Short mmCIF file of N, CA and C in Angstrom, two decimals:
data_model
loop_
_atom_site.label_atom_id
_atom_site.label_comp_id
_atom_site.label_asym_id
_atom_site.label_seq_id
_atom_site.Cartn_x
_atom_site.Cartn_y
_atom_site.Cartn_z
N UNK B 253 -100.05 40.68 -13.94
CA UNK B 253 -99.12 39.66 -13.50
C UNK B 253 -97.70 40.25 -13.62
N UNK B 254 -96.84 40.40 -12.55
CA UNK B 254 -95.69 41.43 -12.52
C UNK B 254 -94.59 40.06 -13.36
N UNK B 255 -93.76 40.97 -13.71
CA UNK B 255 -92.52 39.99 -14.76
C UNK B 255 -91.78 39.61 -14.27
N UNK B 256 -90.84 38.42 -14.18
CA UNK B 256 -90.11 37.90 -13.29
C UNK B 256 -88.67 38.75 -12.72
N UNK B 257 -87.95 38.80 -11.86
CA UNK B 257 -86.99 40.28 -11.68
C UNK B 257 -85.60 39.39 -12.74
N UNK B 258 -85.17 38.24 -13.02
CA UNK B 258 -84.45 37.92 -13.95
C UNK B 258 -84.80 38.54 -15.23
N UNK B 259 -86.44 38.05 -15.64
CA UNK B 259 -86.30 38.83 -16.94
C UNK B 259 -86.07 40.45 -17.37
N UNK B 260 -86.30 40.69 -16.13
CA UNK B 260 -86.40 42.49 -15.85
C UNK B 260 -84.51 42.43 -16.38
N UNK B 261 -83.99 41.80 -15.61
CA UNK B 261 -82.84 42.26 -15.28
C UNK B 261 -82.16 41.89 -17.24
N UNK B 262 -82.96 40.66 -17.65
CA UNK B 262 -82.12 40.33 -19.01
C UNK B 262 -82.75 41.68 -19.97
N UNK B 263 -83.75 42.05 -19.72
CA UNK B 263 -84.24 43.18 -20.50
C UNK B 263 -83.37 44.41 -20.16
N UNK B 264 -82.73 44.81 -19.29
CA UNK B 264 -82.69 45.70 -19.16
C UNK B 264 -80.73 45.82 -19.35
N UNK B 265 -80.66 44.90 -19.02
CA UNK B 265 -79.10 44.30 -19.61
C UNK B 265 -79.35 44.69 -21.28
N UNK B 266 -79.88 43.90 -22.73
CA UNK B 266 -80.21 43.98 -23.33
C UNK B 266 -80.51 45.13 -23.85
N UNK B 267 -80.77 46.19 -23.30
CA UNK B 267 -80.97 47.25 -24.00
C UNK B 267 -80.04 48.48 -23.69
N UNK B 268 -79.09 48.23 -22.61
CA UNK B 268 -77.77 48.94 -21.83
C UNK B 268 -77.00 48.30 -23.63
N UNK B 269 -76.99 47.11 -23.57
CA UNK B 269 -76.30 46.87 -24.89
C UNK B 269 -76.02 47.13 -25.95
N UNK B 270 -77.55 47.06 -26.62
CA UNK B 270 -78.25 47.77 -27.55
C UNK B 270 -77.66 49.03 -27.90
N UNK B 271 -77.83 49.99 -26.95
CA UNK B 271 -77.65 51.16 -26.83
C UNK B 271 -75.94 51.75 -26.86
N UNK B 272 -75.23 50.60 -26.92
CA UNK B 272 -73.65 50.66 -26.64
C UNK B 272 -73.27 50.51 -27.76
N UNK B 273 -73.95 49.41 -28.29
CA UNK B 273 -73.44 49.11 -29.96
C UNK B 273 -73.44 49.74 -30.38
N UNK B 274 -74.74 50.91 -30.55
CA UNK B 274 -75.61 51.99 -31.53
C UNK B 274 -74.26 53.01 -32.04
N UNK B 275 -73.56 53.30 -30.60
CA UNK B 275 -72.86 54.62 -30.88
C UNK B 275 -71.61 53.82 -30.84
N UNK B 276 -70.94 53.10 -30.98
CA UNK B 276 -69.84 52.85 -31.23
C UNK B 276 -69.14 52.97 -32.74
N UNK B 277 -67.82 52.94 -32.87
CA UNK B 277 -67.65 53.49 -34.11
C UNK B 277 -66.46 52.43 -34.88
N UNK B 278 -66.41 52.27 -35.77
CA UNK B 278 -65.23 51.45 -36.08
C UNK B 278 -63.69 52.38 -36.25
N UNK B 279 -62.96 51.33 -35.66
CA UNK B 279 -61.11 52.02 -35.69
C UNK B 279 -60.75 52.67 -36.81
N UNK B 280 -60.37 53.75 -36.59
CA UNK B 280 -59.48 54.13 -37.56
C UNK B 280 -57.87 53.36 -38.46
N UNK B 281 -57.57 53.64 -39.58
CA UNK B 281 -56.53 53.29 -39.98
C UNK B 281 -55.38 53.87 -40.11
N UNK B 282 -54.38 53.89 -39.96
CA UNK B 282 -53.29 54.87 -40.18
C UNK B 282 -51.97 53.65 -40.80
N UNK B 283 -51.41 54.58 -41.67
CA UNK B 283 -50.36 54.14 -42.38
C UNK B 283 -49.13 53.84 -41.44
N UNK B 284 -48.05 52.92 -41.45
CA UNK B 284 -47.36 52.20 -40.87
C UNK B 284 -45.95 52.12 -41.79
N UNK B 285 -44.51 52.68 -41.43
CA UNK B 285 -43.55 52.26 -42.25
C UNK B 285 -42.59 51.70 -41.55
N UNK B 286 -42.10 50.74 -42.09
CA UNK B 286 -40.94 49.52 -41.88
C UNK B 286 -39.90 50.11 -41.17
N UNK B 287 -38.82 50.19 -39.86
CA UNK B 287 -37.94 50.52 -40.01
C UNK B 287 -36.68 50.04 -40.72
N UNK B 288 -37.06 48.60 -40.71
CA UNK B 288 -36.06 47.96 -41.96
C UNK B 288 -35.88 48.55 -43.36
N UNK B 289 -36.86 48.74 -44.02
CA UNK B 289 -36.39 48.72 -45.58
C UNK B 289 -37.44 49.65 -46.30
N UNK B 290 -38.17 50.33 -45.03
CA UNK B 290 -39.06 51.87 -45.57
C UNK B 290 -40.72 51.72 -46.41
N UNK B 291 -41.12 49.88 -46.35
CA UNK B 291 -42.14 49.79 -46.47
C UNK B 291 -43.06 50.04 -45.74
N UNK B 292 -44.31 50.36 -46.92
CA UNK B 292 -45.59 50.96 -46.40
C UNK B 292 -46.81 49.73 -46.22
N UNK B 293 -47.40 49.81 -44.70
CA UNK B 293 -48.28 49.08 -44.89
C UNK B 293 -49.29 49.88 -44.12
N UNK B 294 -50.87 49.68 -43.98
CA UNK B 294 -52.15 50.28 -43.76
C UNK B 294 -52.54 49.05 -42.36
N UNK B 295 -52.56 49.34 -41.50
CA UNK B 295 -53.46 48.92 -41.04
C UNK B 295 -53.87 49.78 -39.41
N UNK B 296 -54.75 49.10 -38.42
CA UNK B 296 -55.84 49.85 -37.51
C UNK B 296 -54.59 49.59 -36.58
N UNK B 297 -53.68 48.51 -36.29
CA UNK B 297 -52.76 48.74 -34.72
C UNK B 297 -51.63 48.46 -35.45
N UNK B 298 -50.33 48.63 -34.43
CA UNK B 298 -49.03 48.47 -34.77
C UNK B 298 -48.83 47.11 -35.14
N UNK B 299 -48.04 46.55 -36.64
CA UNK B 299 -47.71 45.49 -37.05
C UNK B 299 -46.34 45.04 -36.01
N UNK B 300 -46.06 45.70 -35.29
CA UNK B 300 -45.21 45.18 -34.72
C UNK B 300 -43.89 46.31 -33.53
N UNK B 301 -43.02 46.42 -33.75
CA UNK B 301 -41.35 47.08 -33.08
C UNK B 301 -40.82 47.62 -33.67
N UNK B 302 -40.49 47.18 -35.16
CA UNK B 302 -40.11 47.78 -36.39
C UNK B 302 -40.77 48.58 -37.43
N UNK B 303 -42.03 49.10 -36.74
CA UNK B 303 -42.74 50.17 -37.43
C UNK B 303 -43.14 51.16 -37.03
N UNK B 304 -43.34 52.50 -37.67
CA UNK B 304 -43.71 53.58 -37.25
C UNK B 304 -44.81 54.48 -37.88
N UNK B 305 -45.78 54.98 -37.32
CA UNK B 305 -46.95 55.09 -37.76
C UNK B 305 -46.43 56.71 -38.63
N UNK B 306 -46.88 57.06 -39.03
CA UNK B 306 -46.24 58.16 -40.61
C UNK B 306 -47.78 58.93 -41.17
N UNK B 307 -48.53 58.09 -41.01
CA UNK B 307 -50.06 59.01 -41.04
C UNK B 307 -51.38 58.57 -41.22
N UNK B 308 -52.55 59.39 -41.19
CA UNK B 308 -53.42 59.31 -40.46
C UNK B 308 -54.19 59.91 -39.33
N UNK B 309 -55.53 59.74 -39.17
CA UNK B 309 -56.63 58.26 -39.54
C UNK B 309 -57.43 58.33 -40.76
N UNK B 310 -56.99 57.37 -41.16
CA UNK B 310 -58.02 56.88 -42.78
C UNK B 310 -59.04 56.64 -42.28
N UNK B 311 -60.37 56.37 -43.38
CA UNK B 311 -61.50 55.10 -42.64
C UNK B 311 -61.52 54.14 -44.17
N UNK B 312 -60.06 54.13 -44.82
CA UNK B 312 -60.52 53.17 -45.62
C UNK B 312 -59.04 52.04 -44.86
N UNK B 313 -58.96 50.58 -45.84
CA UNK B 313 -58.27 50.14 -45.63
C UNK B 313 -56.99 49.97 -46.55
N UNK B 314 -57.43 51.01 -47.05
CA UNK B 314 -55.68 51.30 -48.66
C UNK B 314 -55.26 52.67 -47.87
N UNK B 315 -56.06 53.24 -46.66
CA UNK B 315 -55.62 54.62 -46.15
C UNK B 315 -55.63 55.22 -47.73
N UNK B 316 -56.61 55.76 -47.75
CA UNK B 316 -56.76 56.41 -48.97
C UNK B 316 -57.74 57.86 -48.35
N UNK B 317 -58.57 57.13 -47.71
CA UNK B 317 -59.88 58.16 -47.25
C UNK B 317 -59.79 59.00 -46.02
N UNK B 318 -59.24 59.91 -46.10
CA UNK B 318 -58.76 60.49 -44.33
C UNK B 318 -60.34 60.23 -43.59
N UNK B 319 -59.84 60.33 -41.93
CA UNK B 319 -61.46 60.56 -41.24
C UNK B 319 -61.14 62.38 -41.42
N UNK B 320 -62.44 62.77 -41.71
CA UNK B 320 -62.84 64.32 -41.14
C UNK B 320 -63.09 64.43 -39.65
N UNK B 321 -62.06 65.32 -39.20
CA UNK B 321 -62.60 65.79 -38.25
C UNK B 321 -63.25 67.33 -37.80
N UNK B 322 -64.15 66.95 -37.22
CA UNK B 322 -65.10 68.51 -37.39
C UNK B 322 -63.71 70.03 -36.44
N UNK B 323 -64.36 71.19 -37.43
CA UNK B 323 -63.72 72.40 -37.42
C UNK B 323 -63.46 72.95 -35.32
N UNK B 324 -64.45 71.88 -34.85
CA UNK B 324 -64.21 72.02 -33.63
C UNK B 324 -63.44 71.59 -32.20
N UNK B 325 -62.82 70.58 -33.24
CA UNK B 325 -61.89 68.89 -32.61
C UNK B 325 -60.62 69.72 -33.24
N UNK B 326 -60.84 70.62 -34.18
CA UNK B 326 -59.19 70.72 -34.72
C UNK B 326 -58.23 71.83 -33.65
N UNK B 327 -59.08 72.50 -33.02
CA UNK B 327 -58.74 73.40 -32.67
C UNK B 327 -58.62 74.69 -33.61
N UNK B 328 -59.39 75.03 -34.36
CA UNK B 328 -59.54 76.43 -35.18
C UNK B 328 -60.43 77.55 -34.81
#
């Protein structure tokens, strides 16, 4: 008994998905300083106009933990 071509299509949607999530990765963090008054804050996008990103990418959220990047991304 052949499967209906909707369910074909939700199955196959469904696993295009699946498969998208799998390799996705969470944002990096990078440190952020005030141009007002030289405070430091951590987070994944710009807090705003008055800040400038100073370093980074962490993968923690105190930017404590750099990401590694492999010996082949660095250019060495």
């Amino acid at each position: 008994m052949p499967m209906p071509a909707r369910l074909v299509r939700f199955l196959l949607l469904a696993a295009l998905f699946a498969t998208s999530a799998a390799v996705a990765a969470p944002a990096p963090w990078y440190q952020w300083r005030s141009k007002l008054n030289g405070a430091l804050h951590c987070a994944q996008t710009s807090p705003g106009e008055g800040w400038e990103r100073v370093r980074g990418p962490f993968r923690d959220v105190r930017c404590e933990r750099p990401v590694r990047v492999p010996n082949s991304l660095n250019g060495v």
